[in-house]
Short mmCIF file of C-alpha atoms in Angstrom, two decimals:
data_model
loop_
_atom_site.label_atom_id
_atom_site.label_comp_id
_atom_site.label_asym_id
_atom_site.label_seq_id
_atom_site.Cartn_x
_atom_site.Cartn_y
_atom_site.Cartn_z
CA MET A 1 -184.15 19.86 -108.18
CA SER A 2 -185.27 22.66 -105.88
CA LYS A 3 -183.58 22.69 -102.72
CA GLN A 4 -184.26 26.41 -102.46
CA HIS A 5 -188.01 25.63 -102.41
CA ARG A 6 -187.73 23.24 -99.89
CA ASP A 7 -185.52 25.79 -97.68
CA THR A 8 -188.22 28.46 -98.24
CA ILE A 9 -190.99 26.25 -96.89
CA LEU A 10 -188.60 24.77 -94.14
CA HIS A 11 -188.02 28.47 -92.76
CA MET A 12 -191.56 29.66 -93.18
CA VAL A 13 -192.75 26.69 -90.67
CA ARG A 14 -189.91 26.60 -88.24
CA GLU A 15 -189.91 30.85 -88.30
CA ARG A 16 -193.42 30.38 -86.77
CA ASN A 17 -192.55 27.34 -84.96
CA LEU A 18 -195.18 25.42 -86.24
CA PRO A 19 -195.33 21.57 -85.42
CA HIS A 20 -194.24 19.61 -88.32
CA LYS A 21 -192.95 16.56 -89.50
CA HIS A 22 -189.72 16.95 -92.40
CA ASP A 23 -188.82 13.56 -93.61
CA VAL A 24 -185.73 12.88 -96.43
CA HIS A 25 -186.74 9.78 -98.03
CA GLU A 26 -185.91 7.68 -101.51
CA PRO A 27 -187.38 9.78 -104.39
CA VAL A 28 -191.05 9.37 -105.22
CA ARG A 29 -193.07 10.31 -108.22
CA THR A 30 -196.58 9.53 -107.70
CA SER A 31 -198.92 10.16 -104.94
CA GLN A 32 -199.34 6.59 -104.15
CA GLU A 33 -195.61 5.99 -104.00
CA ALA A 34 -195.28 8.78 -101.69
CA SER A 35 -198.05 7.70 -99.35
CA ASP A 36 -196.83 4.29 -99.13
CA LEU A 37 -193.47 5.46 -98.21
CA ARG A 38 -194.74 7.92 -95.74
CA GLY A 39 -197.02 5.22 -94.45
CA VAL A 40 -200.24 7.54 -94.69
CA SER A 41 -203.45 7.54 -96.64
CA MET A 42 -203.12 8.93 -99.90
CA SER A 43 -206.11 11.21 -99.16
CA SER A 44 -204.06 13.17 -96.46
CA GLY A 45 -201.69 13.68 -99.57
CA ALA A 46 -201.71 17.50 -100.84
CA LYS A 47 -201.11 17.06 -104.62
CA ALA A 48 -199.86 20.20 -106.06
CA ILE A 49 -200.97 20.75 -109.74
CA VAL A 50 -199.77 23.88 -112.11
CA VAL A 51 -202.32 25.00 -114.65
CA ARG A 52 -201.94 27.40 -117.28
CA GLY A 53 -204.44 29.81 -119.47
CA LYS A 54 -204.78 28.84 -123.21
CA LYS A 55 -204.84 31.89 -123.96
CA SER A 56 -203.03 34.39 -121.32
CA LYS A 57 -200.36 31.63 -120.62
CA GLU A 58 -200.94 32.68 -117.09
CA SER A 59 -200.33 30.00 -114.40
CA TRP A 60 -201.91 28.87 -111.07
CA LEU A 61 -201.48 26.62 -108.57
CA VAL A 62 -204.48 24.06 -107.43
CA VAL A 63 -203.92 22.09 -104.32
CA ILE A 64 -206.15 18.86 -104.01
CA PRO A 65 -206.53 15.60 -102.06
CA ALA A 66 -204.01 13.18 -103.83
CA ASP A 67 -206.93 10.77 -104.22
CA ARG A 68 -208.80 12.80 -106.04
CA LYS A 69 -208.39 14.89 -109.77
CA VAL A 70 -208.71 18.70 -110.42
CA ASP A 71 -212.11 19.84 -111.33
CA MET A 72 -210.87 21.89 -114.56
CA LYS A 73 -214.55 23.20 -115.10
CA THR A 74 -214.79 25.12 -111.88
CA ILE A 75 -211.26 26.29 -111.76
CA GLN A 76 -211.77 27.34 -115.21
CA GLN A 77 -214.96 29.13 -114.06
CA VAL A 78 -212.84 30.64 -111.43
CA VAL A 79 -209.76 32.18 -113.63
CA GLY A 80 -212.06 32.91 -116.41
CA GLU A 81 -210.65 31.04 -119.35
CA LYS A 82 -209.89 27.66 -120.40
CA LEU A 83 -207.04 25.81 -119.04
CA SER A 84 -204.20 23.06 -119.63
CA PHE A 85 -201.67 21.25 -117.36
CA HIS A 86 -198.64 23.29 -117.36
CA PRO A 87 -196.36 21.50 -120.15
CA ASP A 88 -193.15 22.60 -118.47
CA VAL A 89 -193.18 22.83 -114.65
CA GLU A 90 -189.36 21.80 -114.53
CA ASN A 91 -188.19 24.31 -116.30
CA GLU A 92 -190.39 26.95 -115.51
CA PHE A 93 -190.44 26.42 -111.64
CA ASP A 94 -187.35 24.37 -111.03
CA CYS A 95 -189.56 21.17 -110.00
CA GLU A 96 -189.40 17.92 -111.25
CA PRO A 97 -192.91 16.31 -111.65
CA GLY A 98 -193.86 14.61 -108.36
CA SER A 99 -192.17 17.38 -106.46
CA VAL A 100 -194.02 20.52 -106.84
CA PRO A 101 -195.18 21.98 -103.27
CA PRO A 102 -198.76 23.24 -102.44
CA PHE A 103 -196.93 26.78 -102.13
CA GLY A 104 -197.86 28.91 -105.29
CA SER A 105 -196.52 31.82 -102.95
CA VAL A 106 -193.09 30.12 -103.58
CA LEU A 107 -193.28 29.81 -107.14
CA GLY A 108 -195.00 33.04 -107.58
CA LEU A 109 -198.25 31.68 -108.58
CA GLN A 110 -201.86 32.16 -106.71
CA THR A 111 -203.00 29.26 -104.84
CA TYR A 112 -206.41 27.39 -105.22
CA ALA A 113 -206.79 24.74 -102.04
CA ASP A 114 -209.55 22.39 -102.34
CA ASN A 115 -212.30 22.05 -99.37
CA ASN A 116 -211.81 18.28 -99.24
CA LEU A 117 -207.98 18.58 -98.12
CA GLU A 118 -207.75 16.46 -94.31
CA ASP A 119 -207.02 17.79 -91.20
CA THR A 120 -203.30 16.45 -91.66
CA LEU A 121 -201.00 17.17 -94.94
CA ASN A 122 -198.48 15.17 -96.34
CA PHE A 123 -196.65 16.69 -99.44
CA ASN A 124 -193.38 16.95 -101.27
CA ILE A 125 -191.35 20.51 -100.82
CA GLY A 126 -189.78 20.96 -104.13
CA LEU A 127 -187.59 17.51 -104.12
CA ARG A 128 -188.87 13.86 -104.46
CA THR A 129 -186.95 13.06 -101.61
CA ASP A 130 -188.29 15.82 -99.10
CA SER A 131 -191.56 15.34 -97.59
CA LEU A 132 -193.63 17.69 -94.89
CA GLN A 133 -196.28 17.07 -92.68
CA ILE A 134 -198.19 19.61 -91.25
CA SER A 135 -201.88 20.60 -90.27
CA LYS A 136 -204.24 21.98 -92.61
CA THR A 137 -205.26 24.84 -90.32
CA ASP A 138 -201.19 25.72 -90.34
CA TYR A 139 -200.91 25.38 -93.69
CA LEU A 140 -203.61 27.44 -94.78
CA SER A 141 -202.29 30.25 -92.29
CA LEU A 142 -198.99 29.93 -94.25
CA GLU A 143 -200.47 30.20 -97.56
CA THR A 144 -203.48 31.78 -97.31
CA PRO A 145 -204.95 30.22 -100.70
CA ILE A 146 -208.22 31.07 -102.40
CA LEU A 147 -210.41 27.98 -100.91
CA GLY A 148 -213.45 26.19 -102.80
CA ASN A 149 -214.53 22.54 -104.21
CA PHE A 150 -211.58 22.32 -107.09
CA SER A 151 -211.53 18.58 -106.97
CA ILE A 152 -213.55 15.40 -108.19
CA ASN A 153 -213.41 11.81 -107.24
CA LEU A 154 -211.33 9.61 -109.26
#
């Protein structure tokens, strides 16, 4: 859906001459489908999840390893209110489920990234058909998220 998100992220990466791998592939919806298609471990996936405050309706992006789940209690403590998963990411952020990139800055959101992310990250970049692989160090330098323990084992 969002070629604009893809193009913005690729521009950010290329502008800094960061080593990366951009793949165009069959559409994927789940983290498991994506890791199987990419030929990488699911734990190397950077799953991006939009959460929304129940009172404020403010949204945040949480990025966790694809083989884990969001620790909602911790995120709620950090942002200071009860949260739910965003009900309409497609219309509000122009991203189909499964295509949300781990760049809240591109979506106008604060990003929270989990300390358990692997050294090499794989993720969709706004489209279910486009994946990017970059180092965690380079991702953190591009996005500058708030780091913490935001995930728990499945």
